[in-house]
Amino acid sequence: MSRILTIGAAQLGPIAPEESRASAVNRMIELLKQAGDRGCNFVVFPELALTTFFPRYYEEDISKMDRYYEREMPGPETRPLFEEASKRGIGFYLGYAELTPDGHRYNTAVLVDETGKVTGKYRKVHLPGHSEYEGQRPWQHLEKRYFEPGDLGFGVWRQHGGIIGMALCNDRRWPETYRVMSLKGAELIVLGYNTPDVNTSAFEPNHLRMFHNHLTMQANAYMNSCFVVGTAKAGVEDGCMLIGGSCIAQPSGEIVSLATTVEDELITSTIDLDLAKMGKETVFNYARHRRIEHYGIIASQ
Ligand code: ING
């Protein structure tokens, strides 16, 4: 029995610093409508999809950034998105900044099923950037200031007939992210990203930003025999260019759908989750081929 699933990557263009959540939500509802018209069962929105990429700004008093965080998901301003999705029977992944009741701050994503129920949560493990103001950078990248490392590990969930795992942005650059989830059976790994066009840590020709964006997702789709969907927040936010390149990669490592703009754009692909089985049963049959007696250093240093 083939397990056909039509998935969408709902790329968002720039969200201005003071753009309202209602505006961002309405833009995402429009993409959901397009997804429904194109028969999507599941849609992947970006990381921090409700606001501008606020780690770009330094604030001495972190509580002054509270306006960019969600205290509940869904909340009053995001419920319309959940309602529209469940009305259309579409599940989705949504990235946002989480402020917990006991004051912890995470870069978070939720998995939502086709009835609008939150079925899974992930908190970003690999936080890039820095925690203090660094004047030499053209833009700050203060994720280590505004978020704690995720405390939920890399989970996977049975949904839409398959096993789905979640990640966020910088996580996609770390092979451990995918391998942990694929060891748990992940057939589809979904993630959102906000990736500045300029690497503010060191000089890097900017064509490498897109090359590394796709290399990391394609290579790990192949090496873990799974589909990978990466959805950008793209375009120029307050003068800072974020790359687009949202894509859907299949277990062969090939990209089967690719965004062409740096604006709100839905890309889709009708996939057969069974395509993930061939690699898992042959070249990447972990039980048959892995030699964990030689791998200890990966998790010990
Ligand atoms: N963004 C970037 C990313 O990993 C970054 C951080 C920028 C890493 C430049 C390396 C080079 O795509 C987020 N949000 O993690």
Tab-separated table of C-alpha atoms and ligand atoms in Angstrom:
chain	number	residue	atom	x	y	z
A	1	MET	CA	0.000	0.000	0.000
A	2	SER	CA	1.688	3.232	-1.078
A	3	ARG	CA	1.467	6.136	1.334
A	4	ILE	CA	0.836	9.161	-0.821
A	5	LEU	CA	1.056	12.579	0.815
A	6	THR	CA	0.887	16.012	-0.805
A	7	ILE	CA	3.148	18.317	1.174
A	8	GLY	CA	3.706	22.038	0.877
A	9	ALA	CA	6.476	24.380	1.940
A	10	ALA	CA	4.794	27.723	2.651
A	11	GLN	CA	7.652	30.192	2.341
A	12	LEU	CA	7.112	33.648	3.807
A	13	GLY	CA	8.634	36.850	2.504
A	14	PRO	CA	9.903	39.464	4.940
A	15	ILE	CA	7.992	40.310	8.131
A	16	ALA	CA	8.684	43.913	9.144
A	17	PRO	CA	9.711	44.564	12.777
A	18	GLU	CA	6.384	46.060	13.746
A	19	GLU	CA	4.186	43.990	11.432
A	20	SER	CA	1.260	42.616	13.400
A	21	ARG	CA	0.786	38.899	14.080
A	22	ALA	CA	-2.633	39.250	12.445
A	23	SER	CA	-0.900	40.323	9.234
A	24	ALA	CA	1.527	37.402	9.341
A	25	VAL	CA	-1.300	34.989	10.173
A	26	ASN	CA	-3.416	36.316	7.307
A	27	ARG	CA	-0.526	35.788	4.910
A	28	MET	CA	-0.188	32.204	6.156
A	29	ILE	CA	-3.952	31.652	5.820
A	30	GLU	CA	-3.693	32.738	2.182
A	31	LEU	CA	-0.940	30.167	1.635
A	32	LEU	CA	-3.110	27.541	3.370
A	33	LYS	CA	-5.921	28.304	0.938
A	34	GLN	CA	-3.530	27.771	-1.973
A	35	ALA	CA	-2.370	24.561	-0.309
A	36	GLY	CA	-5.981	23.362	-0.022
A	37	ASP	CA	-6.625	24.180	-3.665
A	38	ARG	CA	-3.543	22.127	-4.571
A	39	GLY	CA	-4.635	19.135	-2.485
A	40	CYS	CA	-2.049	19.458	0.289
A	41	ASN	CA	-2.401	17.280	3.396
A	42	PHE	CA	0.472	18.928	5.293
A	43	VAL	CA	2.191	22.353	5.136
A	44	VAL	CA	5.527	23.495	6.568
A	45	PHE	CA	5.767	27.158	7.643
A	46	PRO	CA	9.098	28.851	8.502
A	47	GLU	CA	10.996	29.222	11.777
A	48	LEU	CA	9.807	32.211	13.882
A	49	ALA	CA	7.003	32.578	11.330
A	50	LEU	CA	4.900	35.078	13.294
A	51	THR	CA	7.339	37.946	13.619
A	52	THR	CA	10.417	39.528	12.169
A	53	PHE	CA	13.670	37.710	12.965
A	54	PHE	CA	14.116	39.644	16.224
A	55	PRO	CA	17.473	38.058	17.294
A	56	ARG	CA	18.838	40.602	14.804
A	57	TYR	CA	18.349	43.263	17.528
A	58	TYR	CA	20.214	43.722	20.809
A	59	GLU	CA	18.181	44.526	23.884
A	60	GLU	CA	19.850	44.868	27.278
A	61	ASP	CA	16.617	43.998	29.055
A	62	ILE	CA	15.439	40.764	27.455
A	63	SER	CA	11.908	41.250	28.774
A	64	LYS	CA	11.616	44.159	26.322
A	65	MET	CA	11.502	41.438	23.603
A	66	ASP	CA	8.510	39.675	25.181
A	67	ARG	CA	6.262	41.040	22.450
A	68	TYR	CA	7.905	38.684	19.982
A	69	TYR	CA	7.107	35.548	22.033
A	70	GLU	CA	3.958	33.404	22.307
A	71	ARG	CA	2.726	32.419	25.749
A	72	GLU	CA	0.313	29.827	24.360
A	73	MET	CA	-0.071	27.941	21.063
A	74	PRO	CA	-2.594	28.409	19.699
A	75	GLY	CA	-3.338	31.784	21.247
A	76	PRO	CA	-5.969	34.344	20.312
A	77	GLU	CA	-3.914	35.682	17.398
A	78	THR	CA	-2.891	32.280	15.994
A	79	ARG	CA	-6.187	30.441	16.459
A	80	PRO	CA	-7.507	31.644	13.060
A	81	LEU	CA	-4.617	29.798	11.405
A	82	PHE	CA	-5.476	26.582	13.264
A	83	GLU	CA	-9.150	26.982	12.384
A	84	GLU	CA	-8.489	27.553	8.687
A	85	ALA	CA	-6.164	24.544	8.545
A	86	SER	CA	-8.589	22.184	10.298
A	87	LYS	CA	-11.439	23.452	8.110
A	88	ARG	CA	-9.378	22.299	5.124
A	89	GLY	CA	-8.134	19.119	6.807
A	90	ILE	CA	-4.519	20.256	6.545
A	91	GLY	CA	-1.861	19.499	9.160
A	92	PHE	CA	1.081	21.852	9.572
A	93	TYR	CA	4.426	22.708	11.211
A	94	LEU	CA	4.762	26.199	12.673
A	95	GLY	CA	7.861	27.855	14.078
A	96	TYR	CA	7.574	30.541	16.779
A	97	ALA	CA	9.282	32.022	19.849
A	98	GLU	CA	7.965	30.336	23.025
A	99	LEU	CA	7.810	31.977	26.470
A	100	THR	CA	6.797	29.360	29.033
A	101	PRO	CA	4.684	30.153	32.145
A	102	ASP	CA	7.790	29.696	34.310
A	103	GLY	CA	9.799	32.124	32.189
A	104	HIS	CA	11.846	29.894	29.901
A	105	ARG	CA	12.436	31.062	26.318
A	106	TYR	CA	12.788	28.655	23.383
A	107	ASN	CA	12.926	28.780	19.600
A	108	THR	CA	10.074	26.329	19.114
A	109	ALA	CA	8.029	24.506	16.490
A	110	VAL	CA	4.786	22.606	16.825
A	111	LEU	CA	3.326	19.786	14.774
A	112	VAL	CA	-0.427	20.133	14.233
A	113	ASP	CA	-2.687	17.420	12.796
A	114	GLU	CA	-5.481	17.800	10.239
A	115	THR	CA	-8.024	18.460	13.040
A	116	GLY	CA	-6.034	21.436	14.369
A	117	LYS	CA	-4.689	19.513	17.375
A	118	VAL	CA	-1.104	20.137	18.524
A	119	THR	CA	0.451	16.672	18.405
A	120	GLY	CA	4.134	17.466	18.890
A	121	LYS	CA	6.555	20.132	20.060
A	122	TYR	CA	10.242	20.688	19.340
A	123	ARG	CA	12.603	23.242	20.865
A	124	LYS	CA	15.667	24.205	18.831
A	125	VAL	CA	18.767	22.391	20.077
A	126	HIS	CA	21.521	24.025	18.020
A	127	LEU	CA	21.423	27.772	18.736
A	128	PRO	CA	23.817	29.687	16.456
A	129	GLY	CA	25.233	33.142	16.923
A	130	HIS	CA	26.122	34.817	20.217
A	131	SER	CA	24.628	36.159	23.449
A	132	GLU	CA	26.300	39.576	23.836
A	133	TYR	CA	26.389	42.579	21.521
A	134	GLU	CA	29.179	42.248	18.941
A	135	GLY	CA	29.742	45.588	17.272
A	136	GLN	CA	31.846	44.255	14.415
A	137	ARG	CA	28.836	42.446	12.936
A	138	PRO	CA	26.618	44.245	10.383
A	139	TRP	CA	23.675	42.499	12.082
A	140	GLN	CA	23.486	40.751	15.418
A	141	HIS	CA	22.496	37.092	15.607
A	142	LEU	CA	21.506	36.834	19.267
A	143	GLU	CA	19.767	33.471	19.424
A	144	LYS	CA	22.003	32.488	22.356
A	145	ARG	CA	20.712	35.591	24.172
A	146	TYR	CA	17.010	35.160	23.550
A	147	PHE	CA	16.639	31.379	23.657
A	148	GLU	CA	17.758	28.457	25.811
A	149	PRO	CA	18.896	25.249	24.092
A	150	GLY	CA	15.959	22.930	23.516
A	151	ASP	CA	15.181	20.476	26.335
A	152	LEU	CA	12.921	18.072	24.420
A	153	GLY	CA	15.496	16.306	22.249
A	154	PHE	CA	14.652	15.226	18.702
A	155	GLY	CA	11.198	13.607	18.716
A	156	VAL	CA	9.278	11.877	15.963
A	157	TRP	CA	5.516	11.459	15.622
A	158	ARG	CA	3.195	9.158	13.653
A	159	GLN	CA	1.013	11.426	11.520
A	160	HIS	CA	-0.365	11.495	7.974
A	161	GLY	CA	0.477	7.810	7.536
A	162	GLY	CA	4.181	8.266	8.230
A	163	ILE	CA	6.756	9.100	10.882
A	164	ILE	CA	7.553	12.828	11.008
A	165	GLY	CA	10.442	14.584	12.756
A	166	MET	CA	11.012	18.311	13.343
A	167	ALA	CA	14.071	20.566	13.378
A	168	LEU	CA	14.803	24.300	13.188
A	169	CYS	CA	17.207	26.213	10.970
A	170	ASN	CA	20.752	25.753	12.290
A	171	ASP	CA	19.852	22.190	13.334
A	172	ARG	CA	19.913	21.329	9.604
A	173	ARG	CA	23.670	21.871	9.526
A	174	TRP	CA	24.299	19.134	12.119
A	175	PRO	CA	24.175	15.474	10.964
A	176	GLU	CA	23.284	14.358	14.478
A	177	THR	CA	19.910	16.095	14.087
A	178	TYR	CA	18.802	13.825	11.277
A	179	ARG	CA	20.498	10.639	12.451
A	180	VAL	CA	18.811	10.691	15.864
A	181	MET	CA	15.409	11.077	14.213
A	182	SER	CA	16.091	8.532	11.488
A	183	LEU	CA	17.223	6.025	14.147
A	184	LYS	CA	13.739	6.613	15.575
A	185	GLY	CA	12.224	5.849	12.161
A	186	ALA	CA	11.688	9.318	10.679
A	187	GLU	CA	10.584	9.208	7.037
A	188	LEU	CA	9.906	12.946	6.729
A	189	ILE	CA	11.888	15.665	8.547
A	190	VAL	CA	10.504	19.195	8.372
A	191	LEU	CA	12.132	22.472	9.348
A	192	GLY	CA	11.873	26.214	8.926
A	193	TYR	CA	14.753	28.674	8.648
A	194	ASN	CA	15.796	32.333	8.740
A	195	THR	CA	19.225	32.454	7.094
A	196	PRO	CA	20.880	35.818	6.490
A	197	ASP	CA	22.503	36.208	3.116
A	198	VAL	CA	25.645	37.473	4.823
A	199	ASN	CA	27.554	35.283	7.277
A	200	THR	CA	28.333	37.777	10.031
A	201	SER	CA	30.805	35.455	11.791
A	202	ALA	CA	33.397	35.316	9.027
A	203	PHE	CA	33.755	36.171	5.364
A	204	GLU	CA	31.953	33.649	3.173
A	205	PRO	CA	31.077	34.272	-0.496
A	206	ASN	CA	27.330	34.574	-0.427
A	207	HIS	CA	26.724	31.929	-3.116
A	208	LEU	CA	27.742	29.463	-0.393
A	209	ARG	CA	24.730	30.399	1.723
A	210	MET	CA	22.347	28.753	-0.727
A	211	PHE	CA	24.800	25.949	-1.573
A	212	HIS	CA	25.125	24.985	2.121
A	213	ASN	CA	21.385	25.418	2.628
A	214	HIS	CA	20.587	22.774	0.021
A	215	LEU	CA	23.689	20.608	0.586
A	216	THR	CA	22.802	20.029	4.247
A	217	MET	CA	19.203	19.058	3.512
A	218	GLN	CA	19.890	17.001	0.370
A	219	ALA	CA	22.852	15.116	1.828
A	220	ASN	CA	21.033	14.262	5.032
A	221	ALA	CA	17.868	13.282	3.175
A	222	TYR	CA	20.011	10.733	1.319
A	223	MET	CA	22.146	9.564	4.272
A	224	ASN	CA	19.053	9.056	6.425
A	225	SER	CA	16.758	7.862	3.642
A	226	CYS	CA	14.012	10.362	4.372
A	227	PHE	CA	12.211	13.316	2.836
A	228	VAL	CA	13.374	16.720	4.064
A	229	VAL	CA	11.329	19.895	3.733
A	230	GLY	CA	12.985	23.248	4.435
A	231	THR	CA	10.882	26.420	4.451
A	232	ALA	CA	12.443	29.886	4.465
A	233	LYS	CA	11.441	33.177	5.877
A	234	ALA	CA	12.978	35.154	3.008
A	235	GLY	CA	13.588	38.612	1.623
A	236	VAL	CA	14.819	41.867	3.122
A	237	GLU	CA	13.723	42.387	6.734
A	238	ASP	CA	14.746	45.835	8.010
A	239	GLY	CA	17.679	45.916	5.594
A	240	CYS	CA	18.858	42.344	6.297
A	241	MET	CA	18.565	39.953	3.349
A	242	LEU	CA	17.356	36.453	4.253
A	243	ILE	CA	17.838	33.701	1.652
A	244	GLY	CA	14.917	31.845	0.115
A	245	GLY	CA	15.451	28.476	-1.520
A	246	SER	CA	12.638	26.636	0.258
A	247	CYS	CA	12.734	23.069	-0.987
A	248	ILE	CA	11.411	19.542	-0.770
A	249	ALA	CA	14.134	16.869	-1.011
A	250	GLN	CA	13.408	13.156	-1.507
A	251	PRO	CA	15.372	10.206	-0.042
A	252	SER	CA	17.579	10.054	-3.160
A	253	GLY	CA	18.849	13.478	-2.105
A	254	GLU	CA	17.316	15.168	-5.139
A	255	ILE	CA	15.250	18.319	-4.762
A	256	VAL	CA	11.755	17.698	-6.151
A	257	SER	CA	10.322	21.183	-5.569
A	258	LEU	CA	12.140	24.504	-5.159
A	259	ALA	CA	10.983	28.053	-4.445
A	260	THR	CA	11.912	30.691	-7.025
A	261	THR	CA	11.132	33.892	-5.130
A	262	VAL	CA	12.005	35.584	-1.822
A	263	GLU	CA	8.335	36.301	-1.116
A	264	ASP	CA	5.290	34.428	0.151
A	265	GLU	CA	5.357	31.339	-2.049
A	266	LEU	CA	3.869	27.865	-1.778
A	267	ILE	CA	5.770	24.978	-3.308
A	268	THR	CA	4.293	21.465	-3.239
A	269	SER	CA	5.066	17.866	-4.079
A	270	THR	CA	2.972	14.713	-4.034
A	271	ILE	CA	5.255	12.143	-2.467
A	272	ASP	CA	5.125	8.430	-1.662
A	273	LEU	CA	6.477	7.943	1.854
A	274	ASP	CA	7.346	4.370	0.850
A	275	LEU	CA	10.240	5.860	-1.149
A	276	ALA	CA	11.966	6.198	2.238
A	277	LYS	CA	11.846	2.445	2.761
A	278	MET	CA	14.322	1.396	0.063
A	279	GLY	CA	17.294	3.135	1.641
A	280	LYS	CA	16.342	2.046	5.150
A	281	GLU	CA	16.118	-1.574	3.991
A	282	THR	CA	19.311	-1.602	1.908
A	283	VAL	CA	22.247	0.794	1.843
A	284	PHE	CA	21.225	2.479	5.137
A	285	ASN	CA	19.910	-0.612	6.879
A	286	TYR	CA	21.200	0.531	10.275
A	287	ALA	CA	20.827	-2.836	12.011
A	288	ARG	CA	22.868	-4.583	9.334
A	289	HIS	CA	25.551	-2.051	8.557
A	290	ARG	CA	26.230	0.356	11.416
A	291	ARG	CA	29.166	-0.375	13.738
A	292	ILE	CA	28.348	1.591	16.859
A	293	GLU	CA	31.383	0.272	18.718
A	294	HIS	CA	33.371	2.843	16.746
A	295	TYR	CA	31.021	5.805	17.107
A	296	GLY	CA	31.213	6.588	20.833
A	297	ILE	CA	33.159	9.822	20.434
A	298	ILE	CA	30.227	11.447	18.585
A	299	ALA	CA	28.144	11.552	21.749
A	300	SER	CA	30.921	11.736	24.326
A	301	GLN	CA	32.851	14.919	23.416
B	1	ING	N1	20.113	30.959	11.031
B	1	ING	C1	21.366	30.613	10.442
B	1	ING	C2	21.394	29.180	9.916
B	1	ING	O1	21.891	28.253	10.515
B	1	ING	C3	23.773	30.867	10.551
B	1	ING	C4	22.515	30.864	11.383
B	1	ING	C5	24.051	31.917	9.732
B	1	ING	C6	24.616	29.780	10.586
B	1	ING	C7	25.232	31.917	8.965
B	1	ING	C8	25.794	29.748	9.820
B	1	ING	C9	26.088	30.817	9.003
B	1	ING	O2	20.890	29.028	8.801
B	1	ING	C10	19.475	30.384	12.076
B	1	ING	N2	18.329	30.974	12.473
B	1	ING	O3	19.912	29.402	12.648
